[in-house]
XYZ file of C-alpha atoms in Angstrom:
666
model
C -44.423 105.729 75.151
C -47.645 104.087 76.735
C -50.973 104.685 75.072
C -52.842 107.040 77.513
C -55.427 108.273 74.925
C -58.409 106.936 76.935
C -58.362 109.682 79.522
C -59.284 113.045 77.892
C -60.143 116.045 80.020
C -59.183 119.756 79.507
C -56.770 119.723 82.554
C -53.083 120.445 82.656
C -50.423 117.764 82.163
C -48.043 117.911 85.187
C -44.442 117.648 84.533
C -42.884 116.567 87.893
C -39.128 117.388 88.720
C -37.413 115.185 91.363
C -34.982 117.923 92.168
C -34.293 121.543 91.956
C -31.506 121.187 89.619
C -33.805 119.794 86.940
C -36.079 122.872 87.123
C -34.617 124.305 83.851
C -34.952 121.143 81.941
C -38.583 120.771 82.952
C -39.417 124.241 82.107
C -37.865 123.981 78.714
C -39.724 120.693 78.085
C -42.956 122.267 79.253
C -42.327 125.298 77.040
C -41.718 123.315 73.877
C -44.838 121.004 74.497
C -46.895 124.160 74.959
C -45.799 125.489 71.642
C -46.470 122.201 69.896
C -49.792 121.900 71.480
C -50.871 125.684 71.389
C -54.102 124.857 69.405
C -55.087 122.162 71.742
C -56.920 122.376 75.061
C -54.258 120.907 77.313
C -51.811 122.978 79.236
C -48.450 121.930 80.473
C -47.199 122.701 84.092
C -43.876 121.993 85.553
C -43.558 121.822 89.278
C -41.152 120.407 91.970
C -42.221 116.937 93.434
C -42.789 118.591 96.923
C -44.977 121.239 95.226
C -47.129 118.602 93.496
C -50.097 118.541 95.901
C -52.500 115.678 95.636
C -55.166 117.991 94.234
C -52.951 119.150 91.400
C -51.786 115.605 90.560
C -55.361 114.270 90.640
C -56.599 117.030 88.189
C -53.991 116.109 85.568
C -54.888 114.010 82.557
C -51.184 112.827 82.306
C -48.152 112.907 84.494
C -44.674 112.905 83.209
C -41.929 111.847 85.731
C -38.439 112.881 84.986
C -36.333 110.015 86.012
C -32.787 109.789 87.651
C -31.115 107.299 89.900
C -31.595 109.485 92.963
C -35.477 109.650 92.413
C -36.404 106.689 94.677
C -34.743 108.359 97.796
C -37.070 111.439 97.470
C -40.052 110.906 99.775
C -42.004 113.726 98.041
C -41.475 111.953 94.725
C -42.801 108.722 95.897
C -45.726 110.436 97.452
C -46.646 112.215 94.335
C -46.301 109.147 92.065
C -48.356 106.980 94.504
C -51.211 109.646 94.492
C -51.279 109.367 90.681
C -51.456 105.582 90.956
C -54.226 105.636 93.572
C -56.355 107.771 91.056
C -56.190 104.787 88.611
C -55.581 106.747 85.405
C -52.989 104.487 83.841
C -49.308 104.474 83.584
C -47.021 107.487 84.113
C -45.215 108.960 81.014
C -41.395 108.512 81.513
C -38.443 110.716 80.633
C -34.972 109.665 81.581
C -32.610 112.458 82.478
C -29.746 110.397 83.769
C -28.865 106.932 84.641
C -30.306 103.944 82.598
C -33.697 102.284 82.003
C -33.635 98.595 81.148
C -36.251 95.903 80.675
C -35.674 92.305 81.732
C -37.938 90.366 79.075
C -37.647 87.005 80.968
C -38.848 88.562 84.249
C -41.106 90.916 82.697
C -40.115 94.018 84.665
C -37.378 96.739 84.964
C -33.735 95.643 85.545
C -32.435 96.295 89.082
C -30.232 99.212 87.927
C -33.093 100.977 86.144
C -33.754 104.591 87.504
C -37.247 103.688 88.354
C -38.661 104.219 91.876
C -40.373 101.388 93.559
C -43.979 102.659 93.230
C -43.577 102.499 89.387
C -42.070 99.113 88.947
C -45.259 97.174 88.998
C -47.310 99.588 86.653
C -46.049 98.413 83.328
C -47.152 95.010 81.863
C -44.761 95.321 79.046
C -41.548 97.340 78.172
C -42.664 100.953 78.116
C -41.418 103.633 75.801
C -39.773 106.719 77.123
C -38.122 109.994 76.138
C -34.424 109.545 76.414
C -32.815 112.804 77.484
C -29.502 111.495 78.556
C -27.597 112.518 75.531
C -28.400 116.306 76.361
C -25.092 118.087 77.184
C -26.422 120.835 79.340
C -28.735 123.924 79.242
C -27.528 125.050 75.877
C -29.000 121.749 74.378
C -32.506 122.432 75.944
C -33.764 123.701 72.483
C -35.606 122.619 69.572
C -32.571 123.388 67.489
C -30.993 120.430 69.160
C -31.827 117.057 67.472
C -31.690 114.997 70.705
C -33.962 117.494 72.514
C -36.234 117.542 69.573
C -36.371 113.773 69.365
C -37.241 113.497 73.104
C -40.063 116.105 72.664
C -41.478 114.225 69.685
C -41.542 111.061 71.902
C -43.600 112.838 74.531
C -45.852 114.863 72.185
C -46.725 111.911 69.931
C -48.527 110.402 73.029
C -50.006 113.560 74.476
C -51.460 114.973 71.215
C -52.140 111.767 69.184
C -49.513 112.509 66.517
C -48.957 109.457 64.311
C -45.147 109.605 64.539
C -42.156 111.643 65.945
C -41.009 112.296 62.283
C -44.231 114.145 61.495
C -43.621 116.323 64.585
C -40.184 117.249 63.388
C -41.778 118.065 60.046
C -44.464 120.340 61.568
C -41.890 122.166 63.631
C -39.655 122.717 60.509
C -42.676 123.845 58.394
C -43.733 126.329 61.133
C -40.088 127.665 61.161
C -40.271 128.261 57.516
C -43.631 130.011 57.746
C -42.130 132.219 60.431
C -39.101 133.112 58.132
C -41.409 133.933 55.189
C -43.616 136.214 57.300
C -40.513 137.989 58.562
C -39.160 138.465 55.090
C -42.487 139.878 53.865
C -42.759 142.133 56.736
C -39.246 143.493 56.147
C -40.007 144.170 52.373
C -43.231 145.994 53.347
C -41.390 148.099 55.868
C -38.847 149.074 53.282
C -41.571 149.985 50.670
C -43.475 152.166 53.355
C -40.215 154.013 54.159
C -39.445 154.808 50.580
C -42.929 155.869 49.951
C -43.677 157.840 53.138
C -40.402 159.134 54.294
C -41.730 162.231 55.800
C -44.870 160.941 57.376
C -43.305 157.925 59.197
C -41.273 159.786 61.828
C -44.346 161.765 62.777
C -46.626 158.709 62.744
C -44.147 156.674 64.754
C -43.577 159.385 67.224
C -47.479 159.908 67.608
C -47.921 156.099 67.991
C -45.332 155.771 70.663
C -46.812 158.719 72.556
C -50.144 157.370 72.294
C -49.130 153.784 73.388
C -47.228 155.139 76.282
C -49.978 157.350 77.425
C -52.368 154.466 77.132
C -49.917 152.162 79.224
C -49.469 154.935 81.774
C -53.144 155.443 82.147
C -53.816 151.599 82.616
C -50.873 151.357 85.109
C -52.258 154.324 86.991
C -55.683 153.021 87.102
C -54.454 149.701 88.224
C -52.360 151.182 91.008
C -55.173 153.447 92.034
C -57.436 150.335 92.397
C -54.794 148.359 94.258
C -54.252 151.247 96.540
C -57.997 151.601 97.087
C -58.287 147.928 97.983
C -55.346 148.083 100.314
C -56.703 151.096 102.144
C -60.179 149.419 102.603
C -58.470 146.099 103.617
C -56.483 148.026 106.333
C -59.429 149.830 107.674
C -61.293 146.449 108.019
C -58.391 144.880 109.763
C -58.140 147.965 112.236
C -61.852 147.902 112.996
C -61.824 144.130 113.290
C -59.249 144.223 116.043
C -60.886 147.206 117.930
C -62.324 145.697 120.962
C -65.987 146.168 121.626
C -66.495 148.472 118.508
C -68.824 146.005 116.628
C -70.526 142.702 117.292
C -68.301 139.618 117.310
C -69.731 138.245 113.874
C -69.318 141.717 112.221
C -65.616 141.806 113.217
C -65.055 138.233 111.857
C -66.651 139.456 108.540
C -64.265 142.482 108.626
C -61.258 140.267 108.932
C -62.488 137.685 106.456
C -63.042 140.531 103.872
C -59.534 141.781 104.360
C -58.334 138.389 103.894
C -60.079 138.105 100.594
C -58.503 141.507 99.354
C -55.050 140.044 100.234
C -54.073 142.120 103.289
C -51.078 140.499 104.974
C -52.406 141.236 108.530
C -55.837 139.588 107.830
C -54.664 136.132 108.552
C -53.185 137.045 112.021
C -56.364 139.224 112.696
C -58.626 136.167 112.013
C -56.223 134.109 114.136
C -56.563 136.525 117.032
C -60.452 136.752 116.830
C -60.794 132.954 116.589
C -58.348 132.572 119.598
C -60.871 134.398 121.895
C -63.432 131.671 121.121
C -61.023 128.821 121.984
C -63.398 127.377 124.573
C -66.285 127.096 122.017
C -64.668 126.256 118.625
C -63.239 122.534 118.620
C -60.524 123.058 115.881
C -59.336 126.180 117.754
C -59.194 125.261 121.308
C -57.614 123.444 124.170
C -56.552 119.722 124.260
C -59.750 117.867 124.017
C -60.655 114.800 126.262
C -58.869 116.251 129.272
C -60.351 116.288 132.672
C -58.788 117.973 135.563
C -58.100 114.709 137.392
C -55.710 113.798 134.508
C -53.087 116.256 135.910
C -51.288 119.214 134.438
C -49.817 118.872 130.930
C -46.043 118.871 131.650
C -44.405 118.023 128.181
C -45.185 117.790 124.531
C -43.417 115.194 122.331
C -41.859 115.798 118.928
C -45.028 114.401 117.360
C -47.472 116.560 119.346
C -48.347 113.910 121.938
C -48.945 115.197 125.429
C -47.986 113.869 128.860
C -49.363 115.018 132.276
C -47.923 115.052 135.814
C -50.399 112.232 136.671
C -48.989 109.968 133.901
C -51.850 110.487 131.496
C -50.693 110.339 127.767
C -52.648 111.915 124.891
C -51.741 110.421 121.573
C -51.424 113.104 118.846
C -54.130 113.132 116.232
C -57.129 111.554 118.160
C -56.141 112.872 121.555
C -57.441 109.883 123.358
C -56.046 109.735 126.828
C -53.994 106.593 127.953
C -52.827 105.761 131.488
C -49.198 105.050 131.720
C -46.916 103.811 134.545
C -45.013 106.776 135.189
C -43.243 107.005 138.617
C -44.922 109.293 141.121
C -43.447 112.908 142.067
C -40.769 112.671 139.260
C -40.465 115.761 137.171
C -40.934 115.106 133.304
C -38.216 116.497 130.997
C -39.163 114.778 127.657
C -41.405 112.185 126.208
C -40.941 109.957 123.099
C -43.024 109.913 120.015
C -46.008 107.708 120.752
C -45.613 107.987 124.533
C -43.564 104.849 125.204
C -40.611 106.360 127.154
C -40.023 109.598 129.077
C -36.915 111.395 130.719
C -37.465 112.151 134.292
C -35.766 114.095 136.965
C -36.248 111.821 139.849
C -36.288 112.328 143.683
C -33.164 110.131 143.983
C -30.297 112.126 145.647
C -26.774 112.107 144.030
C -25.310 114.040 146.988
C -24.137 117.714 147.368
C -21.212 117.265 144.995
C -20.552 115.321 141.764
C -17.346 114.317 140.005
C -17.241 114.441 136.145
C -14.241 113.642 134.137
C -12.000 114.005 137.208
C -13.317 117.472 138.316
C -15.530 117.888 141.287
C -18.627 120.294 141.114
C -20.925 121.480 143.898
C -24.604 121.045 143.282
C -27.106 123.963 143.372
C -30.440 122.373 142.518
C -34.037 123.056 143.356
C -33.552 121.198 146.796
C -30.905 123.453 147.960
C -27.305 121.835 147.469
C -28.493 118.283 146.289
C -28.104 116.913 142.792
C -30.794 114.523 141.686
C -30.589 111.583 139.242
C -32.249 111.704 135.795
C -33.711 108.486 134.722
C -35.225 106.870 131.545
C -38.641 105.486 132.259
C -40.586 102.951 130.350
C -44.080 104.183 130.446
C -45.645 100.796 129.389
C -43.671 98.509 131.887
C -43.155 101.085 134.662
C -39.405 100.408 134.675
C -36.602 103.004 135.197
C -32.929 103.225 134.394
C -30.461 105.953 135.522
C -28.780 108.141 132.798
C -25.067 109.202 132.763
C -23.977 111.194 135.669
C -23.211 114.383 133.616
C -26.867 114.429 132.342
C -28.044 114.391 136.033
C -25.677 116.978 137.159
C -26.668 119.415 134.252
C -30.314 119.129 135.192
C -29.759 119.692 138.934
C -27.529 122.883 138.273
C -23.996 123.423 139.465
C -22.492 126.372 141.479
C -18.862 127.189 141.610
C -16.206 124.644 141.251
C -14.059 124.098 138.007
C -15.567 123.525 134.570
C -13.953 121.569 131.659
C -15.459 123.547 128.894
C -15.677 127.360 128.010
C -19.297 127.247 127.724
C -22.292 126.465 130.064
C -26.012 125.560 129.675
C -27.916 127.637 127.318
C -30.692 128.187 129.873
C -34.405 127.639 129.412
C -34.374 128.603 125.616
C -32.542 125.388 124.878
C -34.116 122.056 125.161
C -31.328 119.453 125.811
C -33.506 116.268 125.791
C -35.100 114.961 122.557
C -36.009 111.573 121.137
C -35.426 110.480 117.611
C -38.623 110.002 115.510
C -38.675 106.393 116.019
C -38.041 106.711 119.680
C -35.145 104.415 119.696
C -32.417 107.130 120.852
C -32.459 109.832 123.451
C -30.352 112.866 122.637
C -28.907 114.979 125.424
C -26.428 117.697 125.957
C -23.790 117.711 128.688
C -22.331 121.139 129.300
C -19.460 120.094 131.529
C -17.572 118.591 128.739
C -19.247 120.114 125.708
C -20.642 116.645 124.557
C -23.641 115.284 123.086
C -24.938 112.030 124.781
C -26.719 109.526 122.405
C -28.453 107.023 124.556
C -30.053 103.833 123.085
C -33.333 103.401 124.763
C -33.064 99.717 124.586
C -29.775 99.729 126.460
C -28.879 103.007 128.044
C -25.620 101.402 129.438
C -24.352 101.592 125.866
C -24.463 105.451 125.877
C -22.206 107.101 123.163
C -20.508 110.486 123.967
C -19.852 112.714 120.943
C -17.476 115.726 121.468
C -18.712 118.922 119.963
C -16.499 121.999 118.644
C -18.549 124.573 120.271
C -21.720 125.166 122.229
C -24.720 123.587 120.666
C -27.690 125.729 119.658
C -30.163 123.088 118.559
C -30.309 119.196 118.359
C -32.662 117.873 115.507
C -33.437 114.221 114.637
C -33.852 113.888 110.782
C -36.135 111.634 108.678
C -33.078 109.619 107.458
C -32.291 108.585 110.850
C -29.341 110.974 111.417
C -29.054 113.826 113.784
C -28.362 117.566 113.058
C -26.439 119.560 115.617
C -26.167 123.396 114.901
C -23.236 124.720 117.003
C -21.875 128.337 116.971
C -19.257 127.315 114.436
C -20.339 124.243 112.575
C -23.390 122.320 111.362
C -22.865 118.576 112.120
C -24.543 115.551 110.971
C -24.293 112.569 113.468
C -25.020 108.962 113.122
C -26.743 107.887 116.385
C -25.783 104.129 116.082
C -22.097 104.880 116.648
C -22.014 108.598 117.336
C -19.863 109.188 114.346
C -19.948 112.725 112.717
C -20.521 112.134 109.113
C -20.590 115.752 107.737
C -19.240 119.152 108.932
C -20.397 122.380 107.436
C -18.942 125.677 108.528
C -21.564 127.954 109.901
C -21.606 131.479 111.640
C -24.271 131.150 114.331
C -22.877 133.542 116.803
C -25.653 135.423 118.888
C -28.226 132.746 117.668
C -30.686 131.722 120.137
C -31.991 128.579 118.377
C -32.093 127.040 114.905
C -33.864 124.293 112.818
C -32.640 122.619 109.678
C -34.649 122.325 106.375
C -32.787 119.353 104.734
C -34.949 119.231 101.637
C -34.097 122.884 100.828
C -30.644 122.619 102.082
C -30.806 125.528 104.373
C -30.861 126.355 108.097
C -33.115 128.780 109.834
C -31.292 130.846 112.555
C -33.175 132.814 115.101
C -31.543 136.138 116.250
C -33.661 138.065 118.656
C -37.118 138.180 117.044
C -35.670 137.717 113.363
C -35.388 134.473 111.449
C -32.445 134.314 108.871
C -32.660 131.543 106.119
C -29.083 130.621 105.134
C -27.922 128.040 102.692
C -25.958 125.164 104.133
C -23.893 124.694 100.972
C -22.857 128.243 100.170
C -23.649 130.015 103.558
C -25.546 132.807 101.643
C -28.547 134.478 103.248
C -31.719 133.670 101.260
C -34.000 136.104 103.044
C -35.091 137.136 106.720
C -38.511 137.456 108.486
C -39.379 139.638 111.330
C -41.554 137.585 113.548
C -42.699 140.348 115.734
C -41.551 138.390 118.910
C -39.418 139.940 121.579
C -37.158 136.871 121.464
C -37.313 133.437 120.019
C -36.658 130.431 122.318
C -37.879 127.552 120.088
C -38.285 126.742 116.451
C -40.078 123.724 115.199
C -40.488 122.659 111.479
C -43.638 120.977 110.017
C -42.921 117.543 108.440
C -43.477 119.036 104.884
C -40.889 121.854 105.663
C -43.338 124.612 104.527
C -44.097 126.204 107.915
C -42.035 127.161 110.914
C -43.480 127.693 114.259
C -41.493 130.254 116.420
C -42.239 130.720 120.080
C -40.792 132.827 122.825
C -41.247 136.200 124.414
C -44.335 137.756 123.188
C -46.092 134.465 122.228
C -45.590 132.906 118.887
C -45.717 133.026 115.029
C -46.357 130.887 112.204
C -43.950 131.549 109.223
C -44.362 130.384 105.538
C -40.849 129.589 104.679
C -41.520 129.552 101.040
C -43.100 133.058 100.692
C -40.980 134.247 103.781
C -44.129 135.626 105.418
C -45.788 135.481 108.911
C -49.022 133.798 108.408
C -50.190 133.910 112.163
C -49.119 135.732 115.055
C -50.295 135.960 118.554
C -49.879 135.549 122.367
C -50.721 131.723 122.018
C -51.805 129.971 125.264
C -52.448 133.213 127.087
C -55.789 133.412 125.466
C -58.554 131.896 127.723
C -56.461 132.052 130.988
C -56.813 134.641 133.666
C -55.162 137.853 132.988
C -52.552 137.636 135.671
C -50.628 135.040 133.501
C -50.379 137.326 130.650
C -47.068 139.004 131.473
C -45.520 135.876 132.699
C -46.307 133.854 129.515
C -44.907 136.699 127.277
C -41.653 136.415 129.101
C -41.278 132.571 129.629
C -42.342 131.350 126.096
C -44.234 128.376 124.693
C -43.342 124.831 124.002
C -44.427 123.762 120.549
C -44.713 120.570 118.255
C -46.281 119.802 114.822
C -48.472 116.707 114.525
C -46.932 114.237 112.120
C -49.314 115.249 109.058
C -48.347 118.973 109.680
C -51.969 120.078 109.900
C -51.924 121.226 113.584
C -49.358 122.678 115.817
C -49.692 121.874 119.435
C -48.524 124.619 121.982
C -47.998 124.688 125.875
C -47.259 127.955 127.414
C -44.661 127.645 130.090
C -46.707 129.315 132.737
C -47.772 127.931 136.058
C -47.419 124.382 137.118
C -50.774 123.671 138.612
C -54.439 123.674 137.574
C -55.531 125.205 134.212
C -52.586 127.714 134.369
C -50.678 125.380 131.978
C -53.178 124.302 129.145
C -52.416 122.978 125.757
C -53.796 124.581 122.630
C -54.169 123.032 119.213
C -54.131 125.262 116.064
C -54.466 124.422 112.422
C -51.521 125.662 110.325
C -53.648 126.299 107.126
C -54.700 129.930 107.288
C -57.481 129.209 104.921
C -58.920 127.165 107.512
C -59.069 130.211 109.831
C -61.102 132.081 107.147
C -63.609 129.009 106.720
C -63.903 128.876 110.484
C -64.362 132.605 110.862
C -67.151 132.474 108.214
C -68.652 129.548 109.962
C -68.964 131.489 113.244
C -70.093 134.748 111.480
C -72.911 132.649 109.830
C -73.561 135.427 107.175
C -72.223 137.890 104.652
C -72.055 141.685 104.960
C -75.541 143.344 104.024
C -75.696 145.795 101.365
C -75.738 148.716 103.789
C -72.607 147.389 105.640
C -70.773 146.896 102.435
C -71.415 150.499 101.500
C -70.500 151.768 104.958
C -67.319 149.758 105.547
C -66.041 148.437 102.308
C -67.411 150.659 99.382
C -65.293 149.162 96.596
C -66.376 149.266 92.917
C -65.600 146.452 90.388
C -65.564 142.759 90.816
C -64.885 142.118 94.448
C -65.886 138.855 96.164
C -68.061 139.132 99.285
C -66.423 137.469 102.383
C -68.028 134.195 103.433
C -70.101 133.827 100.161
C -70.445 130.147 99.442
C -68.137 130.093 96.341
C -65.132 131.574 98.506
C -65.406 128.722 100.932
C -64.383 125.967 98.465
C-alpha cells in the first residue's frame, strides 16, 4: 500500500464503492476497519460513488477505491477520483474486488488490462501495493474469520493506522478475540455463583430491574415523542402563518417559513419557494430570464440544456444567459432547439397542399391555416440554411382530419413533445403517428433519416449520456442506437395510462407519471420502488437533472421538484404564473409548463405555456437546492426573530436554532 502518513487530520476515511452491488463488501470493510481503529480518531465511511460529494471527498484524509473492470465507465467514479486528485493529498488506496491489477516495470505504469480507471493511472511513480479481495467467495466470506478477508483488512489497516505489519494485525485481532472469550467465561462463572447464592433474591431483582428499565425507556420515548410533537406543531403553525396573505410583514413571514425549515417541516421548503416566488422581479437567483429586452421577442422554446430561443431569433445560452442573434427564418414557428442553439426545428409557412400521401394512404390536412399542411424544416441558425424534414413529420405537425390511418394510435397531444435533439445536437428525434415510427434525423444530412418501427404508442423519447436513445412505449422500454436506428435492448413495461415518463439509467429505474402521481419502477425486475404524490392535477412533462437526483414535473396546477432518493416533494408551486397578470392564472394551470435543467443541475428553466405575445410567456430560472431557498429567504429577511416574536410565535424550550442565525447559513 502507498505511504500516506504525511496527511493526518481527524476526518473520516471515505471508502468509495463503484456500484450498488458492492455496497455489502464496502460496509463490511468499513466495519472491520472501525473495529480495528476504535481507539484512534479516524472514522470510516462507505458511500456510493454518486453520493461522494466533492465536500465529503475533500474532507477525507484517505480515500480507498474499490476497483473492478467496470469502474472506468462510471462517470460518477471518475468525478470523485478526480476531485481527490485535485485536492493534492497523495495517491488513493486501492482494493481490488474483481479483475486484475498488473504493473509493467519496463514502461513504469499499469498494464492495459488492469482494472484502474484512467484518472488514477498517472498517480503512481512505482508499483503500488493493494488489498487483493478477488479471492473472496461471496458475502459469507466478508468476515474477520475468513483468512483472505483478514489479510486484505491487514493490508489496508497497516497503512491507515501505521501498524508495522499485517501479521501484527492478525495477532492483535486474535488476542482481542481471546480476551473476549475469557471475559465471557468469567461472566458465566459469576452468574452461576450468584444464582447458587441468591436463588430467591434474583427473580425479584431481575423483575424489578426489568420494570425499572422498561419504565425508564418508556419515559424517555414519551418525552422524545412529546418534544417532536411540540416541534412539529410549532412548525406547522409557522408554515400556516407564513402562507397567510397580509397577516404579517413580508420579512416576518420569511422568518416563519425559515424557522419551520430548520425544524424539519416537509412543507417549509415549498412555503419558502412560494414566498420567494413573489419577489421574482427583485431577486436575481429567483426570477425571470436575465438580459432579455422586449425587442428580443417572446421566448418560444427551451432546449434540453436550458437554452432559450425567442420568436425574433435571439438565443440565450444556458448558464450565462447572454443573448446571441441567430439567422432564424422569419415568421416560422419554432418547435425545438438543439443544445447550444446551433439548430432548430421549424414549422414553416411553406404549403404542402390540402392532402398528403404517407405509406400509400392519403390523408386530409386540418392545420392552423384551415385545410393546408405546412412543411417542417431543420434550420441551421448559424448559417441561415434550411432543409425539409420527412413528409410524415410535417403532416403530423399540421394535423390530420379524417381519411385512413395506418396505426391504431394517434398523436398524444400537447402533453407529448415529439421533437428533441440528442445531447451533442447531432441527431433530431421525432415521432410520426401515421405509421407508429421514430424518425432519427442526422443533422448533418437529413436525407439519411432512419425510420424505427415502434411496438406501441411512445410515451417519452429521451437521449442518454452514452449516446443511445431511450423510448418508453405503452408495452416496452426500448434502447435505440441513433447511428443506424437499431434497437439494442427491449424491456417489458406496463405503461398503460401513463402520461409521460423519464428514465434514470444510473438507478436502473423508470419514473412513470399517472395523473398527478409519480411511480418509480425498476427496469430489471419491474417492481415498484415507491410513489410520490406531486399535488398536480396532471403531469405533462418530466425532466431529470444530470445527476439523476431531482425530477421536475410540470403540468396542470404548475410544477413540482421531487427528490428521487428520498421520494419527497422539495418544491411545489404554480411556476411562471407568479409575476404575471391574474387573467393568465387559470389558463396556465391548465396548459402546463415547459422545463429543462441546466447542464450542472443547479437551475431549472421554466416557460409557462400561456400566451404567445408580450410578457405573457416569460421564462423563469429557479435553483434546485432547497437550502438556497432558505439562505435567500434569510437574506431578504435580513434579521432573526426577536425575543418577543420567539415567545409569541415559536415558544419552544430546549436547544433550538434560531432561523437565519449566522451558524445556520453555512
